mmCIF file with all atom_site columns, C-alpha atoms in Angstrom:
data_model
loop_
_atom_site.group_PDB
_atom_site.id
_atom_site.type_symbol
_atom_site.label_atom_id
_atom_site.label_alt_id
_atom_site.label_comp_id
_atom_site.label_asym_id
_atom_site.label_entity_id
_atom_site.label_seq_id
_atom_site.pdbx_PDB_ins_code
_atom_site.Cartn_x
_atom_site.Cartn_y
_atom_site.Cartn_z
_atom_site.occupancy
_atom_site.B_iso_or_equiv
_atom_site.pdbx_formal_charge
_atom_site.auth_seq_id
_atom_site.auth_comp_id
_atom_site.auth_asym_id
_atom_site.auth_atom_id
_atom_site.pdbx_PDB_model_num
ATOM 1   C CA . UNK I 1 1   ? 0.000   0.000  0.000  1.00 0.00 ? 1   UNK I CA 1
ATOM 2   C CA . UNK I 1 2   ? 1.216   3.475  -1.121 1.00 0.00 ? 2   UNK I CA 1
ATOM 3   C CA . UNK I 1 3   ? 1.320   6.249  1.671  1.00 0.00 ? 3   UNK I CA 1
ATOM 4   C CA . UNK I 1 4   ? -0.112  9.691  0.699  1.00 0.00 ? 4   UNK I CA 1
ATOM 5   C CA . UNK I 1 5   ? 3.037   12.154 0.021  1.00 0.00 ? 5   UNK I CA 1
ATOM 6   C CA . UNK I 1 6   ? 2.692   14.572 2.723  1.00 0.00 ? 6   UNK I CA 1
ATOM 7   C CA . UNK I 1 7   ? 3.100   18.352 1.640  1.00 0.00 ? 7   UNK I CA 1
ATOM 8   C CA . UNK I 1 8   ? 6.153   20.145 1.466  1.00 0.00 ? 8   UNK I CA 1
ATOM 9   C CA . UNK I 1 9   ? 7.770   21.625 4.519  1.00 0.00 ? 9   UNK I CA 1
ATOM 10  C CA . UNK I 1 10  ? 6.895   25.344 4.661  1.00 0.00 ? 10  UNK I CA 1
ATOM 11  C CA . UNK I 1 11  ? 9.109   27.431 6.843  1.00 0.00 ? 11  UNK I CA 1
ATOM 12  C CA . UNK I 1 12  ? 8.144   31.078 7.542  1.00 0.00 ? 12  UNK I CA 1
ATOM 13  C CA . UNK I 1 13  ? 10.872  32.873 9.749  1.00 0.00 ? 13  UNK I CA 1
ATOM 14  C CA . UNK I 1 14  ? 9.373   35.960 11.714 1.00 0.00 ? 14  UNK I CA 1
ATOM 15  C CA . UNK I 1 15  ? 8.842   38.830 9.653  1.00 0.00 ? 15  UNK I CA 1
ATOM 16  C CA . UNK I 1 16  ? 9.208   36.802 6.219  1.00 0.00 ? 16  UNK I CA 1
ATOM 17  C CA . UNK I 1 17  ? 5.766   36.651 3.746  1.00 0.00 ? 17  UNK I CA 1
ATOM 18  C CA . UNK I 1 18  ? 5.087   39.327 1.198  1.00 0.00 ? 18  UNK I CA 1
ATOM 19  C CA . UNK I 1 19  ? 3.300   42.347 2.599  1.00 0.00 ? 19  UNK I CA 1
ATOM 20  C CA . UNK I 1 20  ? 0.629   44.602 1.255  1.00 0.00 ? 20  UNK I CA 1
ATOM 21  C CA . UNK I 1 21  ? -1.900  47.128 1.845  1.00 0.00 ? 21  UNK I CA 1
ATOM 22  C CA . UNK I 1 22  ? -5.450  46.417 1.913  1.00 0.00 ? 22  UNK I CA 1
ATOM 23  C CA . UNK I 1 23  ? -6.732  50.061 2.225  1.00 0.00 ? 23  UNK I CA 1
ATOM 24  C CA . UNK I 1 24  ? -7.964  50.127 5.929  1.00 0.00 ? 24  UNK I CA 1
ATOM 25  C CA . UNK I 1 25  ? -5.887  47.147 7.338  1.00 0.00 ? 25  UNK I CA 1
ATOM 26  C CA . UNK I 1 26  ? -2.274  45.775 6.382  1.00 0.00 ? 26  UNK I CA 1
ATOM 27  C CA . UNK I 1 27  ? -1.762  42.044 5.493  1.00 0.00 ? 27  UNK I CA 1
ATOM 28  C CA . UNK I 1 28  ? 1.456   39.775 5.459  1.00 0.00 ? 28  UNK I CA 1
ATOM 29  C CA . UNK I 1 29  ? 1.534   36.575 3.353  1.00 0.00 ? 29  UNK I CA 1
ATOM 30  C CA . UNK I 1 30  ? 2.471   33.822 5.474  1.00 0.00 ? 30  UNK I CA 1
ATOM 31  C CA . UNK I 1 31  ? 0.885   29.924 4.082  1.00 0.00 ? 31  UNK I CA 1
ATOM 32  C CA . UNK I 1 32  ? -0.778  30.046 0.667  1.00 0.00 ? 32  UNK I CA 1
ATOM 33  C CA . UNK I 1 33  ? -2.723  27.075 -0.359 1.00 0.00 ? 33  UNK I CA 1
ATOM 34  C CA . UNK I 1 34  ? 0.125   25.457 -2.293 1.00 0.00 ? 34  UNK I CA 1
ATOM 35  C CA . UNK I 1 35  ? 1.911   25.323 0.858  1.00 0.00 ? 35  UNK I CA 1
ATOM 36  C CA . UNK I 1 36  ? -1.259  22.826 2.215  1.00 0.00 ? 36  UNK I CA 1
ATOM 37  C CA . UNK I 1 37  ? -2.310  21.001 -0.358 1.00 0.00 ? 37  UNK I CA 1
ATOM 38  C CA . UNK I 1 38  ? -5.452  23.960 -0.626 1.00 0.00 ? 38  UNK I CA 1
ATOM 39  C CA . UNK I 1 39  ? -7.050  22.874 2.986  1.00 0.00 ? 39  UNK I CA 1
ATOM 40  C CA . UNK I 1 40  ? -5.645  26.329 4.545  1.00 0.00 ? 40  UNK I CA 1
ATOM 41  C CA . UNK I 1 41  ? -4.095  29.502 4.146  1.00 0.00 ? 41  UNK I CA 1
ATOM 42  C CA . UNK I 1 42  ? -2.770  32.182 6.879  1.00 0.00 ? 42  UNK I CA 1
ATOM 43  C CA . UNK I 1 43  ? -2.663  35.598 6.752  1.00 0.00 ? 43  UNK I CA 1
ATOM 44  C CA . UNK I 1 44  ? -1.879  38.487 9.570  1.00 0.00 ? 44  UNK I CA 1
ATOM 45  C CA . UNK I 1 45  ? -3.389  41.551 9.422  1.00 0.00 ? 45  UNK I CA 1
ATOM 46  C CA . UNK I 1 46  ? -2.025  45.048 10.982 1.00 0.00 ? 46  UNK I CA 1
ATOM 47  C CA . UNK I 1 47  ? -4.969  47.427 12.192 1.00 0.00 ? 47  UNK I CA 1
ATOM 48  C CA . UNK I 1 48  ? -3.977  51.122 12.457 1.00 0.00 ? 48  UNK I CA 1
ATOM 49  C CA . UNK I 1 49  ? -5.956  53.115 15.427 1.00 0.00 ? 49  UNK I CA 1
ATOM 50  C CA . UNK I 1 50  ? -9.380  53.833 14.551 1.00 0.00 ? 50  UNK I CA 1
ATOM 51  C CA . UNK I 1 51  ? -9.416  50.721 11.169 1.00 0.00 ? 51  UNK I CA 1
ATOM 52  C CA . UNK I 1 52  ? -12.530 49.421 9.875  1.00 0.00 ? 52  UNK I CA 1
ATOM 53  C CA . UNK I 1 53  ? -13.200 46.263 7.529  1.00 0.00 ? 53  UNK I CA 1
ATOM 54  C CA . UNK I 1 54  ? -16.178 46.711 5.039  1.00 0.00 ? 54  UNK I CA 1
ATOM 55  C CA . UNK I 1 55  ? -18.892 44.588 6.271  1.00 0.00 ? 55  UNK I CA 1
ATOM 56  C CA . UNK I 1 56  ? -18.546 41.932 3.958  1.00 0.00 ? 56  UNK I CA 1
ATOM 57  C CA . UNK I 1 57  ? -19.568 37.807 3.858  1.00 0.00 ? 57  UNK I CA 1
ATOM 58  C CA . UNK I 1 58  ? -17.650 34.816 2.555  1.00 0.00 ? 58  UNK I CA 1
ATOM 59  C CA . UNK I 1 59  ? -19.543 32.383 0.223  1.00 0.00 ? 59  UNK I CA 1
ATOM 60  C CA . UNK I 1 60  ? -16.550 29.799 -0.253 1.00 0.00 ? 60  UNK I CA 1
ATOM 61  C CA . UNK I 1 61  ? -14.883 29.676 2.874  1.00 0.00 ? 61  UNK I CA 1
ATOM 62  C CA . UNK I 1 62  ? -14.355 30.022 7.020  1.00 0.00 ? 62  UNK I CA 1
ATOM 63  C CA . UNK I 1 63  ? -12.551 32.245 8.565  1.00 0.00 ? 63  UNK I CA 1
ATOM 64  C CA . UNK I 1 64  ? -10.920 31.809 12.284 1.00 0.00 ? 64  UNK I CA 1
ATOM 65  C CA . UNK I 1 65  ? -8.936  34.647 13.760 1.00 0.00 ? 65  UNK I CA 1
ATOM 66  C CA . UNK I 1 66  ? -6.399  34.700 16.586 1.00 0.00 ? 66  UNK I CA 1
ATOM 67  C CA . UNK I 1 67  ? -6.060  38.364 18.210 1.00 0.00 ? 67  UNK I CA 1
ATOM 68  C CA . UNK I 1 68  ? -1.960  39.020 19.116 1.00 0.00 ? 68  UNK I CA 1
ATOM 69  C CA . UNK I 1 69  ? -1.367  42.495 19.776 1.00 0.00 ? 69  UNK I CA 1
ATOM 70  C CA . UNK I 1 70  ? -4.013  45.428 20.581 1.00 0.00 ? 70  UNK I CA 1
ATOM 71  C CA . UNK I 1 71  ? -7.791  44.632 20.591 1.00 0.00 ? 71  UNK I CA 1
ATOM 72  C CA . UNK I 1 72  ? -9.856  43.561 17.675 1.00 0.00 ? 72  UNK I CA 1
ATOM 73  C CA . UNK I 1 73  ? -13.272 44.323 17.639 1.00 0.00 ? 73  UNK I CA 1
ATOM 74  C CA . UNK I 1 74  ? -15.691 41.646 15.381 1.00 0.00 ? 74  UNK I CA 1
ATOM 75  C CA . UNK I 1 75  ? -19.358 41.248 14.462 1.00 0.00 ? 75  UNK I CA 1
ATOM 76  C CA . UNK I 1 76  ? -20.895 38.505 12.902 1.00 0.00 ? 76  UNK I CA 1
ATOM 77  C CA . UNK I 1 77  ? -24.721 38.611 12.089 1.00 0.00 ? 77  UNK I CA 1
ATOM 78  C CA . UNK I 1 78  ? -25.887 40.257 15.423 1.00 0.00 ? 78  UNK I CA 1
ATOM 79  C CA . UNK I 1 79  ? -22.753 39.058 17.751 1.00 0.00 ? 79  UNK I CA 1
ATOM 80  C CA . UNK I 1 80  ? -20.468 41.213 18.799 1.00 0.00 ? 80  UNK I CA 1
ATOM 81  C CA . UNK I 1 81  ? -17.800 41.064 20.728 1.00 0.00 ? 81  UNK I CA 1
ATOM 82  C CA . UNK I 1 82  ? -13.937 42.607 21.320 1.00 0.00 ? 82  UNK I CA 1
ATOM 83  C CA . UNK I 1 83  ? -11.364 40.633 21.975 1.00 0.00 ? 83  UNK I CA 1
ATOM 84  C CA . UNK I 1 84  ? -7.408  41.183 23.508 1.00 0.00 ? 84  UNK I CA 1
ATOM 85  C CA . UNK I 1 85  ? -4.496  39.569 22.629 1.00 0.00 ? 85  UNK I CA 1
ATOM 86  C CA . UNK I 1 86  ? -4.933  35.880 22.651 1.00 0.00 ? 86  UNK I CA 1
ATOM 87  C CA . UNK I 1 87  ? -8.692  35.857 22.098 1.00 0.00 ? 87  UNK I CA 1
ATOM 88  C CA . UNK I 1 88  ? -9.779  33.580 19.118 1.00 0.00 ? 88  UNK I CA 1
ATOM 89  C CA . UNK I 1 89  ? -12.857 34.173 17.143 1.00 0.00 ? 89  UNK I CA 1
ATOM 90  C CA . UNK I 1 90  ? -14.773 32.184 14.511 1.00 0.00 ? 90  UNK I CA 1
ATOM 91  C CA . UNK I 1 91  ? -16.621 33.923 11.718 1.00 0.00 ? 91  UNK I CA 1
ATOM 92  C CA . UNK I 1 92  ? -18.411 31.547 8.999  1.00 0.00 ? 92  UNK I CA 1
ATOM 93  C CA . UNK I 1 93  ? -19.094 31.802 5.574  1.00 0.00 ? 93  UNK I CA 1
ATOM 94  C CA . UNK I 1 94  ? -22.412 33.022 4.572  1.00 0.00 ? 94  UNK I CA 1
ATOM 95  C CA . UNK I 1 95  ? -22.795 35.130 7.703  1.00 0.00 ? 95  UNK I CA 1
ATOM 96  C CA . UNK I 1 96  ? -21.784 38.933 7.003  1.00 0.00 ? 96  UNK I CA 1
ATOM 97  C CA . UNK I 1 97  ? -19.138 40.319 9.726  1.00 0.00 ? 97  UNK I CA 1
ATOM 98  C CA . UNK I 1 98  ? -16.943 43.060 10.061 1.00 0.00 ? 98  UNK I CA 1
ATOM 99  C CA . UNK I 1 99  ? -13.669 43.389 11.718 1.00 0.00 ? 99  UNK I CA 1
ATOM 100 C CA . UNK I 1 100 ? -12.200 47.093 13.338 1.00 0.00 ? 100 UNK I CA 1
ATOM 101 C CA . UNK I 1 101 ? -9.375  47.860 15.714 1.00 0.00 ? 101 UNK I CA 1
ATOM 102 C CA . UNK I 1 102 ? -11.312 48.420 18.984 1.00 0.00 ? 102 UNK I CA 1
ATOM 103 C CA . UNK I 1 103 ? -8.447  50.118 20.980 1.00 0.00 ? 103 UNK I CA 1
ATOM 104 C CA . UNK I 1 104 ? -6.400  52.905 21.584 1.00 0.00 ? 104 UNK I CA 1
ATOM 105 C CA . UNK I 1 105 ? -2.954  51.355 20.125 1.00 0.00 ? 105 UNK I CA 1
ATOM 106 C CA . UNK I 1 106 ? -2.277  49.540 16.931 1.00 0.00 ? 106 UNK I CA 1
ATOM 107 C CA . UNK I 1 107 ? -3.519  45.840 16.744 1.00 0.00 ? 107 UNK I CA 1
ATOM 108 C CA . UNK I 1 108 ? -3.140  42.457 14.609 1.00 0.00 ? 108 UNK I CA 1
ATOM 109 C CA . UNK I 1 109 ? -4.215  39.396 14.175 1.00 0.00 ? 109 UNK I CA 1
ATOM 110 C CA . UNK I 1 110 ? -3.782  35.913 12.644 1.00 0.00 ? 110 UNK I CA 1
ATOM 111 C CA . UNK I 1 111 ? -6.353  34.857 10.054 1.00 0.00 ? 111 UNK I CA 1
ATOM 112 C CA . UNK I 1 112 ? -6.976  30.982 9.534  1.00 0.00 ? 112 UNK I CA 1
ATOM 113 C CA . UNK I 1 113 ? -9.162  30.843 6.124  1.00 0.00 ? 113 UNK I CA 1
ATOM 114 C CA . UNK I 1 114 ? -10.359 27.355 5.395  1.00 0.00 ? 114 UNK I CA 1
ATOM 115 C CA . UNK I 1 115 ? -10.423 25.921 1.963  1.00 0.00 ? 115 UNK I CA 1
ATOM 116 C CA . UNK I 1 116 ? -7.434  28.207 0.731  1.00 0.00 ? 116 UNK I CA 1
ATOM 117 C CA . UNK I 1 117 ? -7.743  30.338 -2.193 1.00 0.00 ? 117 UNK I CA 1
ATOM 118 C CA . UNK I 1 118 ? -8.957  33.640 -0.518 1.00 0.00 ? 118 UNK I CA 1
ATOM 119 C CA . UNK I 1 119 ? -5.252  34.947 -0.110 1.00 0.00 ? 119 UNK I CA 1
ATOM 120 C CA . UNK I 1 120 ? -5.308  35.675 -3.499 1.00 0.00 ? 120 UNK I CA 1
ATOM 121 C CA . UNK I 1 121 ? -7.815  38.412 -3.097 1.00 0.00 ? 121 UNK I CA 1
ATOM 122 C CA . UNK I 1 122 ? -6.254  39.971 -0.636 1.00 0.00 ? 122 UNK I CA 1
ATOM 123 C CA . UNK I 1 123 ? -2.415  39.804 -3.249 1.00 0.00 ? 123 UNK I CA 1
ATOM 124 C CA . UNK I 1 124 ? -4.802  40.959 -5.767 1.00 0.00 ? 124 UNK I CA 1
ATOM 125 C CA . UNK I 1 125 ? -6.240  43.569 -3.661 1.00 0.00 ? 125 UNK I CA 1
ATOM 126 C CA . UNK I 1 126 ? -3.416  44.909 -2.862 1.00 0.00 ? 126 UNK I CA 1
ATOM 127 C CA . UNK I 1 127 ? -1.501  44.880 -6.206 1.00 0.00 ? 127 UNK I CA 1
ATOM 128 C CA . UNK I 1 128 ? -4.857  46.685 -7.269 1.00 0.00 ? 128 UNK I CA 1
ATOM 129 C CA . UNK I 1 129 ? -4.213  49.752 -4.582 1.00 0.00 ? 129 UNK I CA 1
ATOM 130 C CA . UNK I 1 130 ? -0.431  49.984 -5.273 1.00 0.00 ? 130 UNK I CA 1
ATOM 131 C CA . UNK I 1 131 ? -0.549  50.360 -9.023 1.00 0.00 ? 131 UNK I CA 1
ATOM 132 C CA . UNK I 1 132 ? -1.743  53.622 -9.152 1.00 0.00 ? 132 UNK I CA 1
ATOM 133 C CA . UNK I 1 133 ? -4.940  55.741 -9.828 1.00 0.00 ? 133 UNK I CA 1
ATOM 134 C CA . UNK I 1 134 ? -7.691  54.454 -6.928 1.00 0.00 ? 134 UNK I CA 1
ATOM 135 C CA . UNK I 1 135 ? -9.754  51.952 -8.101 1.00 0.00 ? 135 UNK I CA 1
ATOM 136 C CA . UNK I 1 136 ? -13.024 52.663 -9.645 1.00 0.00 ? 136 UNK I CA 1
ATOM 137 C CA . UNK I 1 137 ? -16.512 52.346 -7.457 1.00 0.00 ? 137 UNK I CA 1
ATOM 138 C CA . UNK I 1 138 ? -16.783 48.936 -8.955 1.00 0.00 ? 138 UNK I CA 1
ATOM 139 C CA . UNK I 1 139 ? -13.883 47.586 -9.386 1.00 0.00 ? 139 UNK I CA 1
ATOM 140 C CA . UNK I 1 140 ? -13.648 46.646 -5.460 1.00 0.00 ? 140 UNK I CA 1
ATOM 141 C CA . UNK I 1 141 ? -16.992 44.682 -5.474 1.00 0.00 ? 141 UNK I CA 1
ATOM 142 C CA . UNK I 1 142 ? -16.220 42.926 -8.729 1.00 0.00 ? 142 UNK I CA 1
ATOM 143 C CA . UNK I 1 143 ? -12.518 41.858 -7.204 1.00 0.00 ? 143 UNK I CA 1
ATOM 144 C CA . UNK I 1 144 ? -14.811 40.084 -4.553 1.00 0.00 ? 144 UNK I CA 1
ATOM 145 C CA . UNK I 1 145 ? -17.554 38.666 -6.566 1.00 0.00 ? 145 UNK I CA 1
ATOM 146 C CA . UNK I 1 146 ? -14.567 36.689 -8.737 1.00 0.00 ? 146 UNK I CA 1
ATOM 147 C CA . UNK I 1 147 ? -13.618 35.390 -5.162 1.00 0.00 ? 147 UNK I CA 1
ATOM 148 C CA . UNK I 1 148 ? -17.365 34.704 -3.869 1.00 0.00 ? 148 UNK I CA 1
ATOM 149 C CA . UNK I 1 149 ? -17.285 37.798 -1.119 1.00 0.00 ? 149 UNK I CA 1
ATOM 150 C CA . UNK I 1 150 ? -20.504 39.900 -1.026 1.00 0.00 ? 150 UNK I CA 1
ATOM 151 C CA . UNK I 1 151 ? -20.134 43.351 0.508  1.00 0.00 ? 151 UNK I CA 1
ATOM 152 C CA . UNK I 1 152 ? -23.058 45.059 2.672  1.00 0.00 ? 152 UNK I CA 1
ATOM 153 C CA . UNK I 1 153 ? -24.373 48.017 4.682  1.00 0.00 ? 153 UNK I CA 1
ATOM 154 C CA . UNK I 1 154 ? -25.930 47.173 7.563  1.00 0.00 ? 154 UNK I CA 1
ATOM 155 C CA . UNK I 1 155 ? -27.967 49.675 9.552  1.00 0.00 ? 155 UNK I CA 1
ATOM 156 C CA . UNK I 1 156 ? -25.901 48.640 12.397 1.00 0.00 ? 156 UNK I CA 1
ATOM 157 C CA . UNK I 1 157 ? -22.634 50.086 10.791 1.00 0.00 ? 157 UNK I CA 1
ATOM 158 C CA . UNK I 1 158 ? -23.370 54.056 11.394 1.00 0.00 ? 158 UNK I CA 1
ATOM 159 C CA . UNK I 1 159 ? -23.674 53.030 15.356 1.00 0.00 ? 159 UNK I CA 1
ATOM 160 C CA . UNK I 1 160 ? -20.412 50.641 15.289 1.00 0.00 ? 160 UNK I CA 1
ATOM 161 C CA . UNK I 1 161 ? -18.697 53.471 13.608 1.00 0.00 ? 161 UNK I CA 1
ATOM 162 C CA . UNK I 1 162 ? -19.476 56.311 16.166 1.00 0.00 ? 162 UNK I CA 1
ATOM 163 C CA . UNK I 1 163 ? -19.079 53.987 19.414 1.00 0.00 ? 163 UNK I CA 1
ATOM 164 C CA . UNK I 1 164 ? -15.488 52.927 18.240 1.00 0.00 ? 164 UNK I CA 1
ATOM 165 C CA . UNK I 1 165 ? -14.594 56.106 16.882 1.00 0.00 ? 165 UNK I CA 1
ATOM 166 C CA . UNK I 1 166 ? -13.773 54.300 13.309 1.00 0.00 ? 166 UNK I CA 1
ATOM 167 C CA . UNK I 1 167 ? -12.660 55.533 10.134 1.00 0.00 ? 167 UNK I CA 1
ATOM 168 C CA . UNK I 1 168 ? -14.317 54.023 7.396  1.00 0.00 ? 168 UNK I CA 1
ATOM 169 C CA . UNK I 1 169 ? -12.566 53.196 4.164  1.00 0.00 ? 169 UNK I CA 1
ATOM 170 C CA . UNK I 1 170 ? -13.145 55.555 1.078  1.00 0.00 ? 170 UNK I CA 1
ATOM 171 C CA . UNK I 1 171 ? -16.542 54.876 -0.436 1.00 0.00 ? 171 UNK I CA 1
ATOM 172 C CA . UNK I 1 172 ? -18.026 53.136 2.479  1.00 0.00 ? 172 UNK I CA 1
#
């Protein structure tokens, strides 16, 4: 009997993986699905004081989210909750959430997305706001339909915003 080849080792030193900028939030490459045979990929993401993610919901895949500096506030549906370094947090697919630095320093987190494949929206993304001229009103929301994410406005948001003292991304 044949035993299944095992994926390549991966080795990610501290402060290796690719970096970009998402508009709001930072992220740094660190396991693409090649690296897992597709079953996973991990991102971190950097949130400068006062960041806001566009309420937004996955129709592929699960996110799970590990909080290691600052505190990260999250919604999901009508949960919300803010969590400190070491706090974990799972947000599913087909439930729209939002992410947003809920403290007075800067904060980041591990993201655990679940199949792979998403990290390429976020390269993509950010190759898209490094290029040059802004992108156009659509060209955001059409970057996530390719990669089944839906973006909303909830009537929740305006409240979130003021509470935390957020600033929301251009054209939100």
């Amino acid at each position: 009997m044949t035993e299944p080849m095992a994926p390549p080792l991966t080795i990610v030193p501290p402060g290796d993986g690719g970096e970009g900028s998402l508009g709001s939030i930072g992220v740094a490459f660190k396991l693409w699905g090649a690296d897992t045979g597709g079953a996973v990929s991990v991102v971190e993401h950097p949130f400068p004081v006062g960041a806001l993610v566009p309420p937004h919901l996955h129709t592929r895949e699960d996110e799970y989210s590990i909080v290691t500096a600052g505190e990260i506030g999250f919604r999901s549906g009508d949960r919300e909750a803010v969590l400190g370094t070491g706090g974990y947090i799972t947000k599913p697919r087909g439930e729209l959430h939002t992410m947003w630095n809920a403290g007075a320093i800067p904060a980041r987190m591990i993201e655990i997305i679940t199949p792979a494949g998403f990290e390429h929206f976020f390269r993509e993304l950010a190759e898209m706001l490094a290029d040059g001229p802004p992108p156009t009103e659509d060209a955001i929301p059409a970057l996530g339909a390719k990669y089944g994410l839906e973006f909303g406005r909830p009537a929740w948001l305006p409240d979130l915003i003021s509470r935390f003292d957020l600033t929301p991304p251009p054209g939100m």
